[in-house]
mmCIF file of C-alpha atoms and ligand atoms in Angstrom:
data_model
loop_
_atom_site.group_PDB
_atom_site.id
_atom_site.type_symbol
_atom_site.label_atom_id
_atom_site.label_comp_id
_atom_site.label_asym_id
_atom_site.label_seq_id
_atom_site.Cartn_x
_atom_site.Cartn_y
_atom_site.Cartn_z
ATOM 1 C CA MET Q 396 0.000 0.000 0.000
ATOM 2 C CA SER Q 397 1.147 3.569 -0.703
ATOM 3 C CA LYS Q 398 -0.092 6.759 0.899
ATOM 4 C CA PHE Q 399 -0.074 10.161 -0.768
ATOM 5 C CA ALA Q 400 -1.127 13.684 0.061
ATOM 6 C CA VAL Q 401 -2.414 15.584 -2.958
ATOM 7 C CA THR Q 402 -2.144 19.264 -2.048
ATOM 8 C CA CYS Q 403 -4.264 21.722 -4.028
ATOM 9 C CA ILE Q 404 -3.117 25.337 -3.834
ATOM 10 C CA ALA Q 405 -5.184 28.066 -5.514
ATOM 11 C CA HIS Q 406 -3.369 31.102 -6.898
ATOM 12 C CA GLY Q 407 -6.366 33.314 -6.122
ATOM 13 C CA GLU Q 408 -8.043 34.226 -2.826
ATOM 14 C CA SER Q 409 -9.881 30.956 -2.314
ATOM 15 C CA LEU Q 410 -10.104 27.335 -3.377
ATOM 16 C CA PRO Q 411 -13.824 26.620 -3.949
ATOM 17 C CA GLN Q 412 -15.255 23.368 -2.569
ATOM 18 C CA LYS Q 413 -16.448 22.437 -6.064
ATOM 19 C CA THR Q 414 -12.858 22.598 -7.347
ATOM 20 C CA ILE Q 415 -11.683 20.307 -4.521
ATOM 21 C CA ASP Q 416 -14.524 17.870 -5.304
ATOM 22 C CA GLN Q 417 -13.689 18.011 -9.006
ATOM 23 C CA ILE Q 418 -9.984 17.295 -8.423
ATOM 24 C CA ALA Q 419 -10.827 14.416 -6.046
ATOM 25 C CA LYS Q 420 -13.129 12.945 -8.697
ATOM 26 C CA GLU Q 421 -10.464 13.330 -11.387
ATOM 27 C CA ILE Q 422 -7.857 11.597 -9.190
ATOM 28 C CA ILE Q 423 -10.133 8.547 -8.829
ATOM 29 C CA GLU Q 424 -11.030 8.507 -12.533
ATOM 30 C CA THR Q 425 -7.490 9.093 -13.832
ATOM 31 C CA SER Q 426 -5.464 6.724 -11.656
ATOM 32 C CA LYS Q 427 -5.000 3.218 -12.985
ATOM 33 C CA GLN Q 428 -4.538 1.980 -9.411
ATOM 34 C CA GLU Q 429 -6.971 0.597 -6.925
ATOM 35 C CA ILE Q 430 -7.341 3.809 -4.992
ATOM 36 C CA SER Q 431 -9.401 5.406 -2.247
ATOM 37 C CA ILE Q 432 -9.685 8.911 -0.835
ATOM 38 C CA LYS Q 433 -9.349 8.736 2.942
ATOM 39 C CA THR Q 434 -9.758 12.297 4.155
ATOM 40 C CA VAL Q 435 -9.718 15.878 2.971
ATOM 41 C CA LYS Q 436 -8.039 18.453 5.191
ATOM 42 C CA LYS Q 437 -8.355 22.194 4.774
ATOM 43 C CA LEU Q 438 -4.993 23.929 5.229
ATOM 44 C CA SER Q 439 -6.250 27.431 4.450
ATOM 45 C CA THR Q 440 -8.940 29.142 2.379
ATOM 46 C CA ARG Q 441 -6.551 28.646 -0.569
ATOM 47 C CA ALA Q 442 -5.116 25.191 0.116
ATOM 48 C CA THR Q 443 -6.401 21.692 0.839
ATOM 49 C CA ASP Q 444 -4.851 18.261 1.286
ATOM 50 C CA ILE Q 445 -6.566 15.253 -0.256
ATOM 51 C CA PHE Q 446 -5.227 12.068 1.371
ATOM 52 C CA VAL Q 447 -5.132 9.104 -0.968
ATOM 53 C CA GLU Q 448 -4.386 5.425 -0.396
ATOM 54 C CA VAL Q 449 -3.246 3.216 -3.238
ATOM 55 C CA ALA Q 450 -3.560 -0.558 -2.804
ATOM 56 C CA SER Q 451 -0.269 -1.362 -4.567
ATOM 57 C CA THR Q 452 3.234 -0.024 -3.967
ATOM 58 C CA VAL Q 453 3.819 2.929 -6.256
ATOM 59 C CA SER Q 454 6.451 5.689 -6.128
ATOM 60 C CA GLN Q 455 5.703 9.416 -5.851
ATOM 61 C CA LYS Q 456 7.127 9.882 -9.338
ATOM 62 C CA ASP Q 457 4.956 7.190 -10.921
ATOM 63 C CA PHE Q 458 1.801 8.307 -9.138
ATOM 64 C CA LYS Q 459 2.475 11.953 -10.078
ATOM 65 C CA ASN Q 460 3.018 10.904 -13.719
ATOM 66 C CA GLU Q 461 -0.251 8.986 -13.645
ATOM 67 C CA LEU Q 462 -2.035 12.152 -12.552
ATOM 68 C CA THR Q 463 -0.407 14.390 -15.203
ATOM 69 C CA SER Q 464 -3.719 15.281 -16.846
ATOM 70 C CA VAL Q 465 -5.202 16.299 -13.465
ATOM 71 C CA ILE Q 466 -2.120 18.393 -12.655
ATOM 72 C CA GLU Q 467 -2.145 20.111 -16.041
ATOM 73 C CA SER Q 468 -5.878 20.737 -16.384
ATOM 74 C CA HIS Q 469 -6.178 23.337 -13.603
ATOM 75 C CA ASP Q 470 -4.645 26.668 -14.641
ATOM 76 C CA ASN Q 471 -5.038 28.520 -11.382
ATOM 77 C CA VAL Q 472 -4.531 25.666 -8.958
ATOM 78 C CA ASP Q 473 -1.307 23.762 -8.348
ATOM 79 C CA VAL Q 474 -1.906 20.065 -7.709
ATOM 80 C CA ILE Q 475 1.042 18.551 -5.838
ATOM 81 C CA VAL Q 476 1.595 14.872 -5.106
ATOM 82 C CA SER Q 477 3.674 14.102 -1.997
ATOM 83 C CA ALA Q 478 4.427 10.752 -0.434
ATOM 84 C CA ASN Q 479 2.544 10.909 2.855
ATOM 85 C CA ASN Q 480 5.317 9.654 5.090
ATOM 86 C CA GLU Q 481 7.314 10.857 8.101
ATOM 87 C CA TYR Q 482 9.546 13.019 5.887
ATOM 88 C CA ARG Q 483 6.791 15.047 4.285
ATOM 89 C CA GLN Q 484 6.660 17.623 7.064
ATOM 90 C CA ALA Q 485 9.908 16.886 8.853
ATOM 91 C CA LYS Q 486 12.232 18.394 6.250
ATOM 92 C CA LYS Q 487 15.688 19.065 7.708
ATOM 93 C CA LEU Q 488 17.423 20.603 4.692
ATOM 94 C CA PHE Q 489 16.083 23.035 2.111
ATOM 95 C CA VAL Q 490 18.322 23.941 -0.806
ATOM 96 C CA PHE Q 491 17.354 26.905 -2.961
ATOM 97 C CA ASP Q 492 18.442 28.166 -6.312
ATOM 98 C CA MET Q 493 19.001 31.948 -6.251
ATOM 99 C CA ASP Q 494 18.184 33.706 -9.531
ATOM 100 C CA SER Q 495 14.428 33.780 -10.274
ATOM 101 C CA THR Q 496 13.894 31.707 -7.098
ATOM 102 C CA LEU Q 497 15.084 33.424 -3.900
ATOM 103 C CA ILE Q 498 15.261 36.682 -5.850
ATOM 104 C CA TYR Q 499 13.140 37.877 -8.755
ATOM 105 C CA GLN Q 500 16.038 38.729 -11.031
ATOM 106 C CA GLU Q 501 18.800 36.981 -12.956
ATOM 107 C CA VAL Q 502 21.951 38.663 -11.603
ATOM 108 C CA ILE Q 503 23.950 37.999 -14.766
ATOM 109 C CA GLU Q 504 21.393 40.062 -16.681
ATOM 110 C CA LEU Q 505 21.772 42.953 -14.233
ATOM 111 C CA ILE Q 506 25.545 42.818 -14.811
ATOM 112 C CA ALA Q 507 25.011 42.501 -18.556
ATOM 113 C CA ALA Q 508 23.010 45.735 -18.591
ATOM 114 C CA TYR Q 509 26.161 47.591 -17.464
ATOM 115 C CA ALA Q 510 28.141 45.927 -20.256
ATOM 116 C CA GLY Q 511 25.481 46.770 -22.845
ATOM 117 C CA VAL Q 512 24.863 43.088 -23.680
ATOM 118 C CA GLU Q 513 21.628 42.478 -21.743
ATOM 119 C CA GLU Q 514 19.674 41.163 -24.717
ATOM 120 C CA GLN Q 515 22.286 38.653 -25.851
ATOM 121 C CA VAL Q 516 22.739 37.396 -22.280
ATOM 122 C CA HIS Q 517 18.970 37.185 -21.700
ATOM 123 C CA GLU Q 518 18.512 35.079 -24.812
ATOM 124 C CA ILE Q 519 21.148 32.564 -23.684
ATOM 125 C CA THR Q 520 19.733 32.489 -20.111
ATOM 126 C CA GLU Q 521 16.236 31.691 -21.441
ATOM 127 C CA ARG Q 522 17.519 28.770 -23.490
ATOM 128 C CA ALA Q 523 19.605 27.424 -20.620
ATOM 129 C CA MET Q 524 16.775 27.673 -18.077
ATOM 130 C CA ASN Q 525 14.430 25.898 -20.505
ATOM 131 C CA ASN Q 526 16.949 23.057 -20.636
ATOM 132 C CA GLU Q 527 17.688 23.658 -24.338
ATOM 133 C CA LEU Q 528 21.341 24.448 -23.730
ATOM 134 C CA ASP Q 529 23.972 22.846 -21.502
ATOM 135 C CA PHE Q 530 24.311 25.083 -18.450
ATOM 136 C CA LYS Q 531 28.119 25.069 -18.362
ATOM 137 C CA GLU Q 532 28.319 26.114 -21.996
ATOM 138 C CA SER Q 533 25.666 28.788 -21.499
ATOM 139 C CA LEU Q 534 27.534 30.228 -18.521
ATOM 140 C CA ARG Q 535 30.788 30.268 -20.469
ATOM 141 C CA GLU Q 536 29.118 32.113 -23.372
ATOM 142 C CA ARG Q 537 27.428 34.651 -21.130
ATOM 143 C CA VAL Q 538 30.469 35.400 -18.976
ATOM 144 C CA LYS Q 539 32.534 35.869 -22.140
ATOM 145 C CA LEU Q 540 30.136 38.635 -23.206
ATOM 146 C CA LEU Q 541 30.934 40.515 -19.974
ATOM 147 C CA LYS Q 542 34.688 40.737 -20.663
ATOM 148 C CA GLY Q 543 36.205 44.122 -19.914
ATOM 149 C CA LEU Q 544 33.433 45.374 -17.597
ATOM 150 C CA GLN Q 545 34.767 47.336 -14.602
ATOM 151 C CA ILE Q 546 32.955 45.226 -11.999
ATOM 152 C CA ASP Q 547 34.716 46.174 -8.746
ATOM 153 C CA THR Q 548 32.849 49.454 -8.376
ATOM 154 C CA LEU Q 549 29.470 47.901 -9.296
ATOM 155 C CA TYR Q 550 29.009 45.190 -6.654
ATOM 156 C CA ASP Q 551 27.195 47.396 -4.126
ATOM 157 C CA GLU Q 552 25.019 49.038 -6.755
ATOM 158 C CA ILE Q 553 23.919 45.640 -8.112
ATOM 159 C CA LYS Q 554 23.277 44.265 -4.593
ATOM 160 C CA GLN Q 555 20.904 47.168 -3.967
ATOM 161 C CA LYS Q 556 18.874 46.067 -6.994
ATOM 162 C CA LEU Q 557 18.317 42.494 -5.780
ATOM 163 C CA GLU Q 558 14.706 41.937 -4.792
ATOM 164 C CA ILE Q 559 13.889 39.001 -2.524
ATOM 165 C CA THR Q 560 10.900 36.950 -3.673
ATOM 166 C CA LYS Q 561 7.652 37.430 -1.769
ATOM 167 C CA GLY Q 562 7.277 35.017 1.143
ATOM 168 C CA VAL Q 563 10.938 33.930 1.201
ATOM 169 C CA PRO Q 564 11.949 35.619 4.515
ATOM 170 C CA GLU Q 565 8.867 34.201 6.279
ATOM 171 C CA LEU Q 566 9.467 30.733 4.809
ATOM 172 C CA CYS Q 567 13.138 30.739 5.865
ATOM 173 C CA LYS Q 568 12.294 31.939 9.383
ATOM 174 C CA PHE Q 569 9.635 29.246 9.784
ATOM 175 C CA LEU Q 570 11.906 26.461 8.514
ATOM 176 C CA HIS Q 571 14.756 27.573 10.776
ATOM 177 C CA GLU Q 572 12.409 27.413 13.755
ATOM 178 C CA LYS Q 573 11.739 23.798 12.766
ATOM 179 C CA ASN Q 574 15.505 23.108 12.881
ATOM 180 C CA CYS Q 575 15.809 22.900 9.137
ATOM 181 C CA LYS Q 576 19.134 23.842 7.536
ATOM 182 C CA LEU Q 577 18.932 26.265 4.610
ATOM 183 C CA ALA Q 578 21.299 26.641 1.673
ATOM 184 C CA VAL Q 579 21.564 28.570 -1.566
ATOM 185 C CA LEU Q 580 23.316 26.893 -4.512
ATOM 186 C CA SER Q 581 23.623 29.284 -7.390
ATOM 187 C CA GLY Q 582 24.783 29.045 -10.974
ATOM 188 C CA GLY Q 583 25.241 32.823 -10.545
ATOM 189 C CA PHE Q 584 28.049 34.496 -8.642
ATOM 190 C CA ILE Q 585 29.397 34.190 -5.110
ATOM 191 C CA GLN Q 586 29.446 37.929 -4.261
ATOM 192 C CA PHE Q 587 25.677 38.018 -4.674
ATOM 193 C CA ALA Q 588 24.852 34.551 -3.324
ATOM 194 C CA SER Q 589 26.738 35.288 -0.083
ATOM 195 C CA PHE Q 590 24.943 38.648 0.165
ATOM 196 C CA ILE Q 591 21.565 36.863 -0.127
ATOM 197 C CA LYS Q 592 22.749 34.225 2.358
ATOM 198 C CA ASP Q 593 23.440 37.019 4.881
ATOM 199 C CA GLN Q 594 20.140 38.788 4.164
ATOM 200 C CA LEU Q 595 18.169 35.596 4.820
ATOM 201 C CA ASN Q 596 20.434 34.183 7.527
ATOM 202 C CA LEU Q 597 20.990 30.970 5.534
ATOM 203 C CA ASP Q 598 23.439 28.292 6.667
ATOM 204 C CA PHE Q 599 25.418 27.710 3.470
ATOM 205 C CA CYS Q 600 26.043 29.098 0.015
ATOM 206 C CA LYS Q 601 27.906 28.040 -3.104
ATOM 207 C CA ALA Q 602 28.153 29.839 -6.430
ATOM 208 C CA ASN Q 603 30.501 30.620 -9.289
ATOM 209 C CA LEU Q 604 33.449 32.954 -9.069
ATOM 210 C CA LEU Q 605 33.994 35.587 -11.747
ATOM 211 C CA GLU Q 606 37.629 36.151 -12.652
ATOM 212 C CA VAL Q 607 38.678 39.780 -12.226
ATOM 213 C CA ASP Q 608 42.001 41.222 -13.442
ATOM 214 C CA ALA Q 609 44.360 43.516 -11.496
ATOM 215 C CA GLU Q 610 42.401 46.577 -12.651
ATOM 216 C CA GLY Q 611 39.056 45.239 -11.373
ATOM 217 C CA LYS Q 612 37.779 44.281 -14.816
ATOM 218 C CA LEU Q 613 36.075 41.008 -15.745
ATOM 219 C CA THR Q 614 38.272 38.701 -17.801
ATOM 220 C CA GLY Q 615 35.281 36.929 -19.364
ATOM 221 C CA LYS Q 616 36.021 33.726 -17.454
ATOM 222 C CA THR Q 617 35.076 32.056 -14.180
ATOM 223 C CA LEU Q 618 37.460 30.446 -11.721
ATOM 224 C CA GLY Q 619 37.237 26.989 -10.181
ATOM 225 C CA THR Q 620 34.530 24.360 -10.493
ATOM 226 C CA THR Q 621 31.378 25.491 -12.257
ATOM 227 C CA VAL Q 622 28.234 25.272 -10.154
ATOM 228 C CA ASP Q 623 25.990 23.497 -12.649
ATOM 229 C CA GLY Q 624 23.212 20.943 -12.259
ATOM 230 C CA GLN Q 625 25.538 18.111 -11.360
ATOM 231 C CA CYS Q 626 27.425 20.239 -8.832
ATOM 232 C CA LYS Q 627 24.145 21.284 -7.170
ATOM 233 C CA SER Q 628 23.105 17.645 -6.922
ATOM 234 C CA GLU Q 629 26.460 16.549 -5.461
ATOM 235 C CA THR Q 630 26.541 19.471 -3.043
ATOM 236 C CA LEU Q 631 23.049 18.606 -1.813
ATOM 237 C CA LEU Q 632 24.287 15.123 -0.919
ATOM 238 C CA GLU Q 633 27.380 16.576 0.795
ATOM 239 C CA LEU Q 634 25.168 18.871 2.849
ATOM 240 C CA CYS Q 635 22.953 15.938 3.880
ATOM 241 C CA ASP Q 636 26.099 14.188 5.002
ATOM 242 C CA ASN Q 637 27.556 17.197 6.848
ATOM 243 C CA TYR Q 638 24.315 18.056 8.623
ATOM 244 C CA LYS Q 639 23.469 14.362 9.283
ATOM 245 C CA VAL Q 640 20.174 14.704 7.449
ATOM 246 C CA PRO Q 641 18.640 11.698 5.640
ATOM 247 C CA VAL Q 642 18.374 12.495 1.915
ATOM 248 C CA GLU Q 643 14.623 11.797 2.191
ATOM 249 C CA ALA Q 644 14.365 14.820 4.523
ATOM 250 C CA SER Q 645 15.866 17.206 1.950
ATOM 251 C CA CYS Q 646 14.108 19.408 -0.586
ATOM 252 C CA MET Q 647 15.381 21.355 -3.610
ATOM 253 C CA VAL Q 648 13.584 24.468 -4.870
ATOM 254 C CA GLY Q 649 14.457 26.057 -8.196
ATOM 255 C CA ASP Q 650 13.208 27.338 -11.528
ATOM 256 C CA GLY Q 651 15.798 26.171 -14.061
ATOM 257 C CA GLY Q 652 16.828 23.088 -15.988
ATOM 258 C CA ASN Q 653 20.054 23.140 -13.962
ATOM 259 C CA ASP Q 654 18.002 22.569 -10.785
ATOM 260 C CA LEU Q 655 16.424 19.325 -12.014
ATOM 261 C CA PRO Q 656 19.305 16.947 -11.103
ATOM 262 C CA ALA Q 657 19.264 18.170 -7.467
ATOM 263 C CA MET Q 658 15.455 17.908 -7.403
ATOM 264 C CA ALA Q 659 15.750 14.273 -8.495
ATOM 265 C CA THR Q 660 18.448 13.572 -5.893
ATOM 266 C CA ALA Q 661 16.646 15.266 -2.990
ATOM 267 C CA GLY Q 662 13.776 13.746 -1.043
ATOM 268 C CA PHE Q 663 11.490 16.188 -2.837
ATOM 269 C CA GLY Q 664 11.786 18.914 -5.438
ATOM 270 C CA ILE Q 665 9.724 21.982 -6.191
ATOM 271 C CA ALA Q 666 9.781 23.807 -9.525
ATOM 272 C CA TRP Q 667 9.095 27.420 -8.541
ATOM 273 C CA ASN Q 668 7.419 29.429 -11.338
ATOM 274 C CA ALA Q 669 9.617 27.471 -13.692
ATOM 275 C CA LYS Q 670 9.790 27.130 -17.456
ATOM 276 C CA PRO Q 671 7.215 24.613 -18.860
ATOM 277 C CA LYS Q 672 9.784 21.873 -19.535
ATOM 278 C CA VAL Q 673 11.130 22.148 -15.990
ATOM 279 C CA GLN Q 674 7.603 22.097 -14.498
ATOM 280 C CA LYS Q 675 6.881 18.839 -16.307
ATOM 281 C CA ALA Q 676 10.126 17.124 -15.302
ATOM 282 C CA ALA Q 677 10.152 18.240 -11.647
ATOM 283 C CA PRO Q 678 8.547 16.258 -8.783
ATOM 284 C CA CYS Q 679 6.024 19.108 -8.490
ATOM 285 C CA LYS Q 680 5.337 22.647 -9.677
ATOM 286 C CA LEU Q 681 4.327 25.673 -7.638
ATOM 287 C CA ASN Q 682 3.248 28.720 -9.633
ATOM 288 C CA SER Q 683 1.767 30.879 -6.902
ATOM 289 C CA LYS Q 684 2.898 34.346 -5.839
ATOM 290 C CA SER Q 685 4.272 33.704 -2.359
ATOM 291 C CA MET Q 686 6.943 31.190 -1.446
ATOM 292 C CA THR Q 687 5.399 30.610 1.992
ATOM 293 C CA ASP Q 688 2.953 28.419 0.020
ATOM 294 C CA ILE Q 689 5.699 25.775 0.168
ATOM 295 C CA LEU Q 690 4.567 25.214 3.756
ATOM 296 C CA TYR Q 691 1.193 23.990 2.440
ATOM 297 C CA ILE Q 692 3.114 21.401 0.393
ATOM 298 C CA LEU Q 693 4.600 20.194 3.696
ATOM 299 C CA GLY Q 694 1.072 19.991 5.119
ATOM 300 C CA TYR Q 695 1.115 22.990 7.484
ATOM 301 C CA THR Q 696 -2.130 24.864 8.095
ATOM 302 C CA ASP Q 697 -2.554 28.658 8.228
ATOM 303 C CA ASP Q 698 -2.962 28.346 12.000
ATOM 304 C CA GLU Q 699 0.426 26.662 12.284
ATOM 305 C CA ILE Q 700 2.092 29.071 9.833
ATOM 306 C CA TYR Q 701 0.670 32.427 10.870
ATOM 307 C CA HIS Q 702 -0.720 32.095 14.386
ATOM 308 C CA ARG Q 703 2.103 30.358 16.170
ATOM 309 C CA GLN Q 704 3.393 31.803 19.408
HETATM 310 MG MG1 MG C 1554 17.228 30.207 -11.308
#
């Protein structure tokens, strides 16, 4: 037997009862398994858990794939399949991507604007994030376009432009209170990732290092190991090891193709307002406006999230 929680999160103000009933009906009709709906639990006016039992043993991935048509047929509601086990709520490590995840922007595009190559860089970023281009190659091409930019005097100005995604500070605070370790692994650059780490009081950060010459200008290259999809995945495992966290109790959140390997490695993965290809390949998608909605995916209610003492 397998147990799942199917969390429905509306993007609007409320999740109507008729939508919950409709999704529950679709789950029963769509699944090829012998299946029963045990209970329905309201998490907030916008979110509800539907608890499902499947007679056979089936993985989260297979059950989620079975329900693809249900997941894709509701534009303004995210339908998220989680294994309903001890690790669902008791996450002990959250790893976040930075650009377009913890912050709204892509830092490399902010830098590119100063070098007058924003459009070219944006085009390459789009292709890389949609998984159409190898991340390492895309980073190499983009950094090359920045060659000659006097970066040393721009760091503070660019940091001031970084805008933290709605709900992120509250989410991080809540998770820390639950003794969860928090990390940012970024395919962007260390100066900015460590700044965001400090802003959010995270426990760890890793990112790429831009090479700067003696005059403070970018050489068009990075130094050291590239933080790509594979590196994020390996680092997630290292963090589990260092913090003595079972891999099942880890979660990866990101928006890009280069976040998919770590999502597959982690106990769970969340594609945050991601490109369509990434949404499909990830363990789940969340396209709402506030990142505190992740706490609904873990099964917390509004009372537990907002009214705790
Ligand atoms: Mg990103």
